[in-house]
Short mmCIF file of C-alpha atoms and ligand atoms in Angstrom, two decimals:
data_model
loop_
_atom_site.label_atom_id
_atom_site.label_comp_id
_atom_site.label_asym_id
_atom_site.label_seq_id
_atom_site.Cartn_x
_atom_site.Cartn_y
_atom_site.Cartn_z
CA UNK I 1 -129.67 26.95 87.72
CA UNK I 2 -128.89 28.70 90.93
CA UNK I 3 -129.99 32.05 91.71
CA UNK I 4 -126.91 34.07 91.32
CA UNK I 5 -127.58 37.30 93.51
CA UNK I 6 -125.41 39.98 91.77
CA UNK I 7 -126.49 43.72 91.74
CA UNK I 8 -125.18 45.76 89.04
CA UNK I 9 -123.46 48.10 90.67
CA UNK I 10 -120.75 45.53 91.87
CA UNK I 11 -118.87 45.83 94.86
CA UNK I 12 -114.91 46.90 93.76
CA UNK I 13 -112.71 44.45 92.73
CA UNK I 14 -110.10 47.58 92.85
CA UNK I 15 -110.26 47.88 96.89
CA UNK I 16 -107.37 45.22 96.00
CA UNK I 17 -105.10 46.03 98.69
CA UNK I 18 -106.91 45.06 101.70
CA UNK I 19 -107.45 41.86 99.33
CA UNK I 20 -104.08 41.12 98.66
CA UNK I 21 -103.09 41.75 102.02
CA UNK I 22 -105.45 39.16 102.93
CA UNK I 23 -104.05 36.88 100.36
CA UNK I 24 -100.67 37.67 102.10
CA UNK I 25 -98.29 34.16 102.35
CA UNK I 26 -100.59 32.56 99.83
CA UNK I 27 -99.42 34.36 96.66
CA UNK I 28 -95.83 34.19 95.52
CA UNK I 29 -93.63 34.89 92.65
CA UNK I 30 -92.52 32.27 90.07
CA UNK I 31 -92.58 31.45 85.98
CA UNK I 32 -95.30 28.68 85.69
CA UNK I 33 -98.17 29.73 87.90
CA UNK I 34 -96.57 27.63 90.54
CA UNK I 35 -95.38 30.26 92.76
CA UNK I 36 -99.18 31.51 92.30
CA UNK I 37 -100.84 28.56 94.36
CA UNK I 38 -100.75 28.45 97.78
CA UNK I 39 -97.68 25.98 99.55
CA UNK I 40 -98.87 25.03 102.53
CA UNK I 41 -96.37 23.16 104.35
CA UNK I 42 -94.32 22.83 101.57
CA UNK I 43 -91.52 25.77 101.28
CA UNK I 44 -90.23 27.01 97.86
CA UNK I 45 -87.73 24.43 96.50
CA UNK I 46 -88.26 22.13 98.92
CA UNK I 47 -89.13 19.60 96.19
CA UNK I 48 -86.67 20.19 94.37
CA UNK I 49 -88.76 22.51 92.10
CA UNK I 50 -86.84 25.56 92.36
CA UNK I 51 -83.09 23.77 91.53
CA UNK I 52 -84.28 22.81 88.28
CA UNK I 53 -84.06 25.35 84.99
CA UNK I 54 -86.88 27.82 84.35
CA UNK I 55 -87.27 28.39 80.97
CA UNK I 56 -83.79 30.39 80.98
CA UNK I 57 -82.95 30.95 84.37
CA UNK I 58 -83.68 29.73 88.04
CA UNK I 59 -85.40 31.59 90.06
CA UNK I 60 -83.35 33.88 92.56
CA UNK I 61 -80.12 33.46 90.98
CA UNK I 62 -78.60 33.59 94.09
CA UNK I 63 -79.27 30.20 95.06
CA UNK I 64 -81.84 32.20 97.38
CA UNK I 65 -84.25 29.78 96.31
CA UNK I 66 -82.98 26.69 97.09
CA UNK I 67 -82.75 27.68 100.89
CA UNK I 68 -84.80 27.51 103.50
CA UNK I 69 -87.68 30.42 103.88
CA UNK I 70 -89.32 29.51 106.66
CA UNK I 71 -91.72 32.08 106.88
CA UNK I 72 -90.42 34.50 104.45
CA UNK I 73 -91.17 32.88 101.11
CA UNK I 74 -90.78 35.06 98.09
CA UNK I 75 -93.53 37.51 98.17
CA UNK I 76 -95.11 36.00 101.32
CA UNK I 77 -95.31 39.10 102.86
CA UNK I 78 -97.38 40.97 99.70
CA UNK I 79 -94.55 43.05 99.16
CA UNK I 80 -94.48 42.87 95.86
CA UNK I 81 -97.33 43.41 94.80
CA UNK I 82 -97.84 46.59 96.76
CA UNK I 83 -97.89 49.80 94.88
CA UNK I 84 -94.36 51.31 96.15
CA UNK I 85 -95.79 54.81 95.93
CA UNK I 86 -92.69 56.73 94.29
CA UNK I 87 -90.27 53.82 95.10
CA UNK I 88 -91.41 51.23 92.00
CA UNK I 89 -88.38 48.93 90.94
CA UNK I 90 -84.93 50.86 91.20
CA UNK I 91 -86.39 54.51 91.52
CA UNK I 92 -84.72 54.98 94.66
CA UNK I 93 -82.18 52.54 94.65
CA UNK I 94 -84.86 50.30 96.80
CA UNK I 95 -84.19 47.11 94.76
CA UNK I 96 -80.22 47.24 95.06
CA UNK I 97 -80.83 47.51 98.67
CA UNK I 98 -80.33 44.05 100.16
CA UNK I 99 -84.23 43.22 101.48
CA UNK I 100 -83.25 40.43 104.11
CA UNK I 101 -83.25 37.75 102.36
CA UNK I 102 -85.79 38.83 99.15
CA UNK I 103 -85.73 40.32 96.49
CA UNK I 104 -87.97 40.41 93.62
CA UNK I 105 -90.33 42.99 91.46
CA UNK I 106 -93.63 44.24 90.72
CA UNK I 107 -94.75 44.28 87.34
CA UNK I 108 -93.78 40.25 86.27
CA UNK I 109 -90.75 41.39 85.37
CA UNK I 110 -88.61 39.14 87.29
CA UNK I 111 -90.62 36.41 85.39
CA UNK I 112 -89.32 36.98 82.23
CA UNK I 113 -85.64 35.84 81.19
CA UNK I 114 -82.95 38.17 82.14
CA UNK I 115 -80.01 36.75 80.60
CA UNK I 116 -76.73 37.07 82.08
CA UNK I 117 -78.20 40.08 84.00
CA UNK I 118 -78.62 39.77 87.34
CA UNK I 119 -82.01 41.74 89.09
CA UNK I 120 -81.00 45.29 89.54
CA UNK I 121 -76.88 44.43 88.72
CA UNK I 122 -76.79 46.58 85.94
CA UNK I 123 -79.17 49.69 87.01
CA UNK I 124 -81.61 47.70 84.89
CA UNK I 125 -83.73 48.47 87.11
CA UNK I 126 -83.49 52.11 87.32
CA UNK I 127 -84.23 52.56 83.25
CA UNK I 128 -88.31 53.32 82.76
CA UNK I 129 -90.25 49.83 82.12
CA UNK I 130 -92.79 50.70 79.72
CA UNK I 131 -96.26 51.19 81.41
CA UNK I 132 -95.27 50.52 84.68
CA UNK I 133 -92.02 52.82 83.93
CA UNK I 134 -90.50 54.53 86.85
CA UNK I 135 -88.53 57.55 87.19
CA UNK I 136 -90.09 61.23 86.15
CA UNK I 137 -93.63 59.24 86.54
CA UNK I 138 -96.25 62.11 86.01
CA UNK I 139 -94.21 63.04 82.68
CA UNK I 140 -94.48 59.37 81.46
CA UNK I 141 -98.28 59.20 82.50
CA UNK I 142 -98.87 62.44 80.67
CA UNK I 143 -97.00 61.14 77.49
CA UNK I 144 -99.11 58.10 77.90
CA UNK I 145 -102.04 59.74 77.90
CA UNK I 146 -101.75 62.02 75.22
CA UNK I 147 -101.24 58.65 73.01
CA UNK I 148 -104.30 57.06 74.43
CA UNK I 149 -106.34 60.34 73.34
CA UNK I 150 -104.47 60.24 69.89
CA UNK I 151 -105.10 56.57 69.27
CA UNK I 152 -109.19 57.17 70.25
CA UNK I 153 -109.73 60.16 68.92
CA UNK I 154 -110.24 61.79 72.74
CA UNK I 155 -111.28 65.27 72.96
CA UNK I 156 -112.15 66.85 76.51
CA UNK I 157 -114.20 69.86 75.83
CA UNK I 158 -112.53 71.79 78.97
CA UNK I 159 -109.47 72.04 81.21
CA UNK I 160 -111.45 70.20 83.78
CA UNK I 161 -112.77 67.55 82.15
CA UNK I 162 -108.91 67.00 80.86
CA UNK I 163 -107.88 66.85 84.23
CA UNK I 164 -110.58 65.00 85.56
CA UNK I 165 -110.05 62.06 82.49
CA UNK I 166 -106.19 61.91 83.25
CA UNK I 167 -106.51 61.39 86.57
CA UNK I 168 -108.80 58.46 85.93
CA UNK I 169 -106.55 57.47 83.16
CA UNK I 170 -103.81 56.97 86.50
CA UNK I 171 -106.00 55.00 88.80
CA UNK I 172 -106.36 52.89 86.00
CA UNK I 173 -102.93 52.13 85.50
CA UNK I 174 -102.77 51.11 88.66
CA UNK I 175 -106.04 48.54 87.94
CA UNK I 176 -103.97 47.87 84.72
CA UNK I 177 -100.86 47.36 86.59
CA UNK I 178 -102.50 45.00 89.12
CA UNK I 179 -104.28 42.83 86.28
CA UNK I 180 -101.14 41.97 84.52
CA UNK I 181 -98.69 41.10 87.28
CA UNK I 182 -101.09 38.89 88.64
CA UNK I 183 -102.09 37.23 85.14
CA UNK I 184 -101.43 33.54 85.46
CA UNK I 185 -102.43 33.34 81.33
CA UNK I 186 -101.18 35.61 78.53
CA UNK I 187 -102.84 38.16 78.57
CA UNK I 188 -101.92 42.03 78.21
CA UNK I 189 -103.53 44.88 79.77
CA UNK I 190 -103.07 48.33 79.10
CA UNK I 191 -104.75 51.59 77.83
CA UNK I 192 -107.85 50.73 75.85
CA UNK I 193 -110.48 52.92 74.60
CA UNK I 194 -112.33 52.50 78.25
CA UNK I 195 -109.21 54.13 79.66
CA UNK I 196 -110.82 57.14 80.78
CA UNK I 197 -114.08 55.71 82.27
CA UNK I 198 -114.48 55.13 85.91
CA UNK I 199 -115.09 51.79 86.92
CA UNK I 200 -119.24 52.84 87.84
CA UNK I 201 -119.24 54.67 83.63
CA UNK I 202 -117.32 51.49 82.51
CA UNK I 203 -120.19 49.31 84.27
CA UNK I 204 -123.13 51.29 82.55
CA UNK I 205 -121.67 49.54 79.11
CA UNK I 206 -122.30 46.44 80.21
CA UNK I 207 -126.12 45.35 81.24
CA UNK I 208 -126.56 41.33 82.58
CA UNK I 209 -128.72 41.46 85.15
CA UNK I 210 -129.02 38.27 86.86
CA UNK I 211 -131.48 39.47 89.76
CA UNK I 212 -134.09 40.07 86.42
CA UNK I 213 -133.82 36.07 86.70
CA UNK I 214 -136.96 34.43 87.08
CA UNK I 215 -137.31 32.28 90.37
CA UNK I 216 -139.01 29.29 88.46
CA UNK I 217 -136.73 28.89 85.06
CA UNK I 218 -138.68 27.92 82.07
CA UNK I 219 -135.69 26.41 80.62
CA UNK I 220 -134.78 22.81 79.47
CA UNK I 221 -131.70 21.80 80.46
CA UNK I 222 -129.84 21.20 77.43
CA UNK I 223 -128.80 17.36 75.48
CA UNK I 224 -125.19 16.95 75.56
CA UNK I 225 -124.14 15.50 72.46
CA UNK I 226 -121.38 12.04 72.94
CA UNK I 227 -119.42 12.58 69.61
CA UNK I 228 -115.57 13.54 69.93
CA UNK I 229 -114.33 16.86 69.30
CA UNK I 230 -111.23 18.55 67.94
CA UNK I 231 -108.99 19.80 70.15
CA UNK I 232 -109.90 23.54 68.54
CA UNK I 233 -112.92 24.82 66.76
CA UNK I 234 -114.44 27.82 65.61
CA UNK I 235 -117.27 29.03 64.27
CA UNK I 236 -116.31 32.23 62.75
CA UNK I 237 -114.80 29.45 59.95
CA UNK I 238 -118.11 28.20 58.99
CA UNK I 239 -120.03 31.43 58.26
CA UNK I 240 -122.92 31.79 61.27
CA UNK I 241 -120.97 34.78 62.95
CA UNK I 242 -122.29 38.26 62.06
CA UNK I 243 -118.95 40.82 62.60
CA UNK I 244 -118.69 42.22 65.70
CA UNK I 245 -121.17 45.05 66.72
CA UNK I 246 -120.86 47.93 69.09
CA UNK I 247 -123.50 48.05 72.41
CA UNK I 248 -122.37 51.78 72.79
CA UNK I 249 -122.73 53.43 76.27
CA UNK I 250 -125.77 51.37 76.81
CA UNK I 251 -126.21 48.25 79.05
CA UNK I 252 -127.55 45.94 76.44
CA UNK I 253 -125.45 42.88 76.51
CA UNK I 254 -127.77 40.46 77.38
CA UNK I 255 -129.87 41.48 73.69
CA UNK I 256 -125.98 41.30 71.71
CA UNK I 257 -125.40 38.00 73.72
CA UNK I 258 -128.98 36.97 72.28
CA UNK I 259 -128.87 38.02 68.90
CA UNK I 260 -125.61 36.12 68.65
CA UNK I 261 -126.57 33.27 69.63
CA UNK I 262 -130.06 33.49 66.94
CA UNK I 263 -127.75 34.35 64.56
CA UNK I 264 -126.27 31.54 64.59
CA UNK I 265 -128.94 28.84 66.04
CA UNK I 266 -130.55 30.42 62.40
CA UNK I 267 -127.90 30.26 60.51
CA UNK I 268 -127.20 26.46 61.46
CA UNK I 269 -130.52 25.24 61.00
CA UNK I 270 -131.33 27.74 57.35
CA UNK I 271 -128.19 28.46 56.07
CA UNK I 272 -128.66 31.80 56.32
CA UNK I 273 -126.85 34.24 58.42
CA UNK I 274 -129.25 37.54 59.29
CA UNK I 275 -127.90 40.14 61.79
CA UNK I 276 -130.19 40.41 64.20
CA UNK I 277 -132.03 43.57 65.26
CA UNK I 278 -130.93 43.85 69.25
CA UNK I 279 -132.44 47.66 69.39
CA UNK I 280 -136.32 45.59 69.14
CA UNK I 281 -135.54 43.91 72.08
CA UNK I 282 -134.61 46.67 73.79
CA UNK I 283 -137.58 48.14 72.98
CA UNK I 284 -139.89 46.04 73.30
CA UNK I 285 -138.76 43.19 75.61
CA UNK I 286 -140.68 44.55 78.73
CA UNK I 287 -139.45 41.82 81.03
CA UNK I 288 -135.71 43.08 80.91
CA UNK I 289 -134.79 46.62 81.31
CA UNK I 290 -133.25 48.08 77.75
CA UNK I 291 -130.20 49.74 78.63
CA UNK I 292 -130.53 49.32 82.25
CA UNK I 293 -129.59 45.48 81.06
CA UNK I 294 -131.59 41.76 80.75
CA UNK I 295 -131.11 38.41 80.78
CA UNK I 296 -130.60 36.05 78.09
CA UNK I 297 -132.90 33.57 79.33
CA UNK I 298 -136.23 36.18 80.02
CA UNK I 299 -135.04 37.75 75.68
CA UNK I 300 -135.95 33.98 74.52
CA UNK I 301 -139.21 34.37 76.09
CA UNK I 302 -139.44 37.72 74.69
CA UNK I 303 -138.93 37.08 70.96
CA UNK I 304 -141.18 34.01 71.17
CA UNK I 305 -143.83 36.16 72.88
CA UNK I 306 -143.35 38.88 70.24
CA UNK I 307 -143.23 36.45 66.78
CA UNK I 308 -139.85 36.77 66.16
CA UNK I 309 -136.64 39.25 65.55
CA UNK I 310 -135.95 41.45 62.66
CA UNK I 311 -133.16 42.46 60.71
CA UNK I 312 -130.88 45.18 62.27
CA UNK I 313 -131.43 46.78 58.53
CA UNK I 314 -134.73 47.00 59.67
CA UNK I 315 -134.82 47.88 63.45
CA UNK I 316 -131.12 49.79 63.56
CA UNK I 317 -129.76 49.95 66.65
CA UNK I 318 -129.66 53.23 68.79
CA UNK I 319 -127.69 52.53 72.15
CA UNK I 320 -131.02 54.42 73.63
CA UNK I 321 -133.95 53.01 74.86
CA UNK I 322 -137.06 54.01 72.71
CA UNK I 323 -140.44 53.52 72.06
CA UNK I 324 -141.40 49.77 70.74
CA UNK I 325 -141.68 50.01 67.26
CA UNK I 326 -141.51 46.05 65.91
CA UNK I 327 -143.86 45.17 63.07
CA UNK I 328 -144.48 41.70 62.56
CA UNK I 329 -144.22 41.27 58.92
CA UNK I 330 -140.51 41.95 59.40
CA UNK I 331 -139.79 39.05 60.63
CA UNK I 332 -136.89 37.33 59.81
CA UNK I 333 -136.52 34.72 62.57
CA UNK I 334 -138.11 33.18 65.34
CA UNK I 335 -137.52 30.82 68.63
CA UNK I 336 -139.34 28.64 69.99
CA UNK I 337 -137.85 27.45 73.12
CA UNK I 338 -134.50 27.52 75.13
CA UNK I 339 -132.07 25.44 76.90
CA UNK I 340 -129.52 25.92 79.83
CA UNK I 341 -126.08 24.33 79.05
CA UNK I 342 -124.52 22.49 82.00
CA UNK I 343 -121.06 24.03 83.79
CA UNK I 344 -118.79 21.54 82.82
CA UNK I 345 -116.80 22.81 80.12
CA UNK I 346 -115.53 20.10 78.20
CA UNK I 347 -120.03 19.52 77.60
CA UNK I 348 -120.06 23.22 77.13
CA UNK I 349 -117.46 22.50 74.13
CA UNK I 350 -119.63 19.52 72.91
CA UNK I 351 -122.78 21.10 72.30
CA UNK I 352 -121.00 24.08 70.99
CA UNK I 353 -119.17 21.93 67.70
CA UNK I 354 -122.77 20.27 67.25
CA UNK I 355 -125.11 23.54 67.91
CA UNK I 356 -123.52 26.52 67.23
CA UNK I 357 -122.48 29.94 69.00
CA UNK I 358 -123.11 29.72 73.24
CA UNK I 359 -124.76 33.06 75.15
CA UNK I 360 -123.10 33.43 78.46
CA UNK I 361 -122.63 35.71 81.30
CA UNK I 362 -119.57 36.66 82.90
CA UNK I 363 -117.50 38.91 85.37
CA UNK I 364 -116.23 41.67 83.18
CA UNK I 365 -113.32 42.49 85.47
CA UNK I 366 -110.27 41.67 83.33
CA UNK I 367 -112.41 42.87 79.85
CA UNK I 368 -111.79 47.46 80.63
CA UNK I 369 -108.49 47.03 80.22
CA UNK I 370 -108.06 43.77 78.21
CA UNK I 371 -105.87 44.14 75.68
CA UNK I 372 -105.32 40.67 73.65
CA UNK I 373 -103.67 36.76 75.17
CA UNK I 374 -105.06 34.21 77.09
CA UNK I 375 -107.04 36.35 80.13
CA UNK I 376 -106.69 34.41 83.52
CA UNK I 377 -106.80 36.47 86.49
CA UNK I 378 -106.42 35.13 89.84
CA UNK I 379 -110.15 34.47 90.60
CA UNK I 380 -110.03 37.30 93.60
CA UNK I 381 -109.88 40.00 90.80
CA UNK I 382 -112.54 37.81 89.19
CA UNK I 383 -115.24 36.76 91.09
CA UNK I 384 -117.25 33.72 88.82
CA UNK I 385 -120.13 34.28 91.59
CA UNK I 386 -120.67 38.10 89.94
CA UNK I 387 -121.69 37.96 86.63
CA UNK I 388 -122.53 41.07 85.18
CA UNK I 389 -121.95 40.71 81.02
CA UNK I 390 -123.39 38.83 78.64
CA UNK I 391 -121.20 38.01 75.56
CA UNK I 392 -120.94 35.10 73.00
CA UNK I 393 -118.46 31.58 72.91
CA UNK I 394 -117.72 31.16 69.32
CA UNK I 395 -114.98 28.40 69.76
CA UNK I 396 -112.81 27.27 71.38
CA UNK I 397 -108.80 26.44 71.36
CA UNK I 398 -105.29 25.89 72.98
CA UNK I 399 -102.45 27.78 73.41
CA UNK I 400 -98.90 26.89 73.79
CA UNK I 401 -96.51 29.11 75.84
CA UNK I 402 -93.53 30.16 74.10
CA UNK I 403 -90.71 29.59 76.68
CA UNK I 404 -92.33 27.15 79.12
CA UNK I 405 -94.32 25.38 77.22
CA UNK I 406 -97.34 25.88 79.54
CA UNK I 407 -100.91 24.47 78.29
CA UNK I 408 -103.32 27.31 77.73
CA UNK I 409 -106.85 26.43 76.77
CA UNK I 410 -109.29 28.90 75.70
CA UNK I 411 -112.72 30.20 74.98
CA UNK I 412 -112.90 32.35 71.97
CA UNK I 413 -115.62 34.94 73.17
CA UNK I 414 -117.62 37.59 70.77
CA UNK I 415 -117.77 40.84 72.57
CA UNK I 416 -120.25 44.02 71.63
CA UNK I 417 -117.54 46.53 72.04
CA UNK I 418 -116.77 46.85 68.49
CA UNK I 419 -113.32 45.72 66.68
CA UNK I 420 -111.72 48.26 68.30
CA UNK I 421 -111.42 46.41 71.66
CA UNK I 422 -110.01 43.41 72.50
CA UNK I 423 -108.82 40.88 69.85
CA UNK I 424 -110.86 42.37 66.36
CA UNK I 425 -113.58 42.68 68.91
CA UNK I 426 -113.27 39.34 70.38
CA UNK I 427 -112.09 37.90 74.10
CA UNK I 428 -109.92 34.63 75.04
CA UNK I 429 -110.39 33.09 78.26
CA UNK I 430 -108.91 30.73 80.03
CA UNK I 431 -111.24 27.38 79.37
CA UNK I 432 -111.34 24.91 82.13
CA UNK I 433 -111.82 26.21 85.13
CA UNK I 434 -114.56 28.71 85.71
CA UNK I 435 -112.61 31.85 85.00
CA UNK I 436 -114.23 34.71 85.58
CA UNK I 437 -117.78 32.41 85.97
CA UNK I 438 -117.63 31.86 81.77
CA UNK I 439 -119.44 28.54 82.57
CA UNK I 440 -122.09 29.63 84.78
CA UNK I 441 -125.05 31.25 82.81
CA UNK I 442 -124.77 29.13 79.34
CA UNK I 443 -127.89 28.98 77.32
CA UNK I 444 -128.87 28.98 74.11
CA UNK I 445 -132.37 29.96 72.20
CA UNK I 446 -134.03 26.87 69.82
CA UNK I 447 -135.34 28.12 66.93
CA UNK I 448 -137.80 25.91 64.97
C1 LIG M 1 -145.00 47.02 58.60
O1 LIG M 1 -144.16 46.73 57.52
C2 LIG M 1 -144.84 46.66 56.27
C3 LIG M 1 -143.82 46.30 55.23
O2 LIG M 1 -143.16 45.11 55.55
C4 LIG M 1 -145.51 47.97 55.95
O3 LIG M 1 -146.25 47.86 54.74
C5 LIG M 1 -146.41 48.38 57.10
O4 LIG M 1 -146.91 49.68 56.86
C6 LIG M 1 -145.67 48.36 58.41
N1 LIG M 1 -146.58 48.63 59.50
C7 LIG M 1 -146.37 49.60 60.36
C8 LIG M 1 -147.39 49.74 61.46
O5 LIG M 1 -145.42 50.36 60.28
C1 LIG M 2 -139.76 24.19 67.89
O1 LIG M 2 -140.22 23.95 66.59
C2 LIG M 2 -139.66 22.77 66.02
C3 LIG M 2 -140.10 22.72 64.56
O2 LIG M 2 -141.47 23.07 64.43
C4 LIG M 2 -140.13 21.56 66.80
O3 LIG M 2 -139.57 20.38 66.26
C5 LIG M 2 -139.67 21.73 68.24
O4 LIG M 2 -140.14 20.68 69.04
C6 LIG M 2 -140.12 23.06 68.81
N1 LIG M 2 -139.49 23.22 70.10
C7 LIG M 2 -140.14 23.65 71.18
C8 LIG M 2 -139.34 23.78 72.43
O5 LIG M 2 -141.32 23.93 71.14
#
C-alpha cells in the first residue's frame, strides 16, 4: 500500500472559498450531477441536454438555457455558491433583479421542482428556506440553536461558553450549508450532536493515524474471491454485527474499526458474536497511540502480540487512556494474521459477501454534519488522499432517486459515534468511485 502522508491535524477543507473560486467555470448548476462536471468546450445545452425535461421542469425556464453562454455558463462565475453575506436568495430583492443573463440559487433549491412557479415570481424567494432561511437571520439561528441544545441535551455552564458554542453553531451552518448544495448524492446535512464543536474538537473524536504506518507492511494482500454477488448485501442480516458503540471524545477509531472487523471475522468462522473490548487496545497496544489514534493494520499485530482480545464486559471501555490492565485468561478471541484488500470496489464487495465486515479509513469531512442519504461530496470537500477515520463496511447497496431516477450505489458503513448520529449510528457512501478515499486503507484481521 502507499504511504499515505496525512497529519492529524488536517489542513481545512472549510477555507472553501478560495477553493471554489478556484473551481470557478468548472462547477455549475443542474438536476443530475451533470451541471457538476466540468464542460469543456461544450456549452450548456449545446447537446441538446438542456431542451429535454428534467424530472419536472427544464432548467432556466426561460429558455435561458438553450442559448448560447459563451463564457457565462450558469454558475461559471462561483456566484452561487458564494455566501451572499445578508443578501441570500430574495432578502434584498437580489434574485428578482435581472443578473445579465443568470439567475439561479444557493442552497439546491433551484434543483428541486418548482411547479408552475417561476424562480423568485412569486416572492418565493423572499419566505425563510429552512436552514439556509433568510430574512431576520440571527433570530432564526438563535431558534435553531436552542433546538439543537434541546434535542442533545446541551447545557453551557456560563454566558460565555453560550456565546462562544452559538457562534460555532453559525460557522457551521455555513460548513453545513456548503456540504449540501454541493452534494451530488442524497445526502442531508444539518445540526447534529457535533454542532457545537470546532472543526480541531470535532477532529480529536476521530484518531486514524496513517503516519503510525509502518514503512515495510507485514500484510498479505488479500484473495479475491470469483463467485457473483447480489446487487445488495448486508451483514447486519446475518448476526456478526455488535450494535453500534460510542468512541466518546477520544481518538480511538482505528481500535472500533478493529474490533468490528474481529467481531465479525469471529463470528463468521465460530458462530459466535463477542463485543470486543477496544479500551485493551488502547491500553495496551503500545505501537498506536490510545486516544491520540492507531492504525488498523499495527492493532492486528497488537492483539496477536498480546494473545488475543477480551470481552468489552470484561475490559469496559473508558474513552481515556489508562494503564494496561489485560489478563490473558480473558481471552475470548484471537488473530493470527492480516490482509490488505485491493482498491477496486466491486473486489472490495466480493470479499466482503464471502468474509465478513471490512476496516477502513476515510476522510471524515462530510461525517460532523452528516445527517442520513447517500453522502457524495464533490471530492474538493473530500480529499480520498487524507484519511483520518477508521470505521467499518458492513454491506453494501443501491439507491434509486425518486424523481430522476439517478443510480446511487452505496457502502453501508458502521460508525463509533453511537445511534445517535448518522443513520442508527451508521454512514452511506457513495460506492464506486473513491469517495472520500473509502477504498484506500481496506484490511481485515484473520483469525484462526
Ligand atoms: C485474571 O483473571 C482471572 C479470572 O479469569 C483471575 O482469577 C485472575 O486473578 C486475574 N489476574 C489478574 C492479574 O487480575
Ligand atoms: C491462522 O491459523 C489458522 C488455523 O490454525 C491457520 O490455518 C492459518 O494458516 C493461520 N494464518 C496465519 C496467517 O498464520
Amino acid at each position: 500500500m502507499r504511504l499515505i502522508l496525512v497529519v492529524c491535524a488536517l489542513s481545512s477543507a472549510w477555507v472553501v472559498d478560495a477553493q471554489l473560486l478556484r473551481y470557478e467555470g468548472k462547477i455549475h448548476f443542474g438536476t443530475d450531477g451533470h451541471d457538476q462536471q466540468p464542460h469543456s468546450k461544450i456549452l450548456l445545452g449545446s447537446d441538446g441536454h438542456d431542451q429535454k425535461p428534467h424530472g419536472q421542469k427544464l432548467l432556466g425556464v426561460d429558455g435561458h438555457d438553450q442559448r448560447l453562454h459563451s463564457q457565462a455558463l450558469l454558475g461559471g462565475d462561483g456566484h452561487d455558491q458564494r455566501q451572499h453575506s445578508q443578501a441570500l436568495l430574495g432578502a434584498d430583492g437580489h434574485d428578482l433583479r435581472s443578473h445579465g443573463q443568470k439567475h439561479f440559487g444557493v442552497d439546491g433549491h433551484d434543483q428541486q421542482p418548482h411547479g408552475q412557479v417561476l424562480l423568485g415570481g412569486d416572492g418565493h424567494d423572499q419566505q425563510p428556506h429552512g436552514q439556509v432561511g433568510n430574512g431576520p437571520r440571527e433570530l432564526s439561528h438563535t431558534h435553531m440553536f436552542k433546538g439543537f441544545m434541546k434535542k442533545y441535551n446541551k447545557a453551557y455552564n456560563s454566558q460565555s461558553e453560550f456565546k462562544k458554542r452559538f457562534s460555532i453553531f453559525r460557522q457551521n451552518l455555513k460548513k453545513i450549508h456548503i456540504l449540501q448544495q454541493s452534494e451530488r448524492g442524497t445526502a442531508k446535512y444539518g445540526p447534529t450532536k457535533f454542532s457545537d464543536l470546532t472543526e480541531h474538537e470535532f477532529r480529536r473524536m476521530l484518531g486514524l493515524r496513517p503516519d503510525l504506518k509502518p514503512t515495510l507492511s507485514q500484510m498479505e494482500p488479500a484473495e479475491i474471491p470469483s463467485e457473483e454477488i447480489p446487487s445488495s448485501f448486508d451483514w447486519r442480516d446475518h448476526g456478526i454485527v455488535t450494535p453500534v458503540k460510542n468512541q466518546g471524545m477520544c481518538g480511538s477509531c482505528w481500535a472500533f474499526s478493529v474490533t468490528g472487523n474481529v467481531e465479525g471475522q469471529w463470528a463468521l468462522k465460530h458462530k459466535h458474536l463477542y463485543s470486543l473490548s477496544e479500551q485493551e487496545l488502547v491500553d495496551c497496544d503500545k505501537t498506536d497511540e490510545g486516544c491520540n489514534g492507531g492504525m488498523p493494520e499495527n492493532a492486528y499485530e497488537a492483539i496477536a502480540k498480546l494473545g488475543g482480545l477480551e470481552t468489552e464486559n470484561d475490559y469496559p471501555y473508558e474513552a481515556k487512556d489508562d494503564q494496561c490492565h489485560f489478563n490473558e485468561t480473558k481471552v475470548k478471541v484471537t488473530v493470527n494474521g492480516s490482509v490488505e484488500l485491493p482498491q477496486n470496489e466491486d473486489d472490495l464487495a466480493r470479499w466482503l459477501v464471502k468474509h465478513g465486515p471490512i476496516s477502513i479509513g476515510i476522510n471524515a469531512n462530510a461525517l460532523q454534519f452528516y445527517v442520513g442519504g447517500v453522502s457524495h461530496p464533490l471530492r474538493f470537500l473530500c480529499n480520498p488522499k487524507s484519511l483520518d477515520h477508521g470505521m467499518l463496511i458492513v454491506g453494501y447497496g443501491v439507491h434509486t432517486t425518486k424523481y430522476l431516477h439517478r443510480r446511487q450505489p452505496y457502502w453501508i458503513v458502521k460508525n463509533s459515534w453511537g445511534p445517535d448520529w448518522g443513520e442508527q449510528g451508521y454512514y452511506r457512501v457513495y460506492r464506486g468511485d473513491g469517495t472520500c478515499g473509502v477504498n484506500q486503507m481496506a484490511t481485515s484481521a484473520i483469525v484462526p
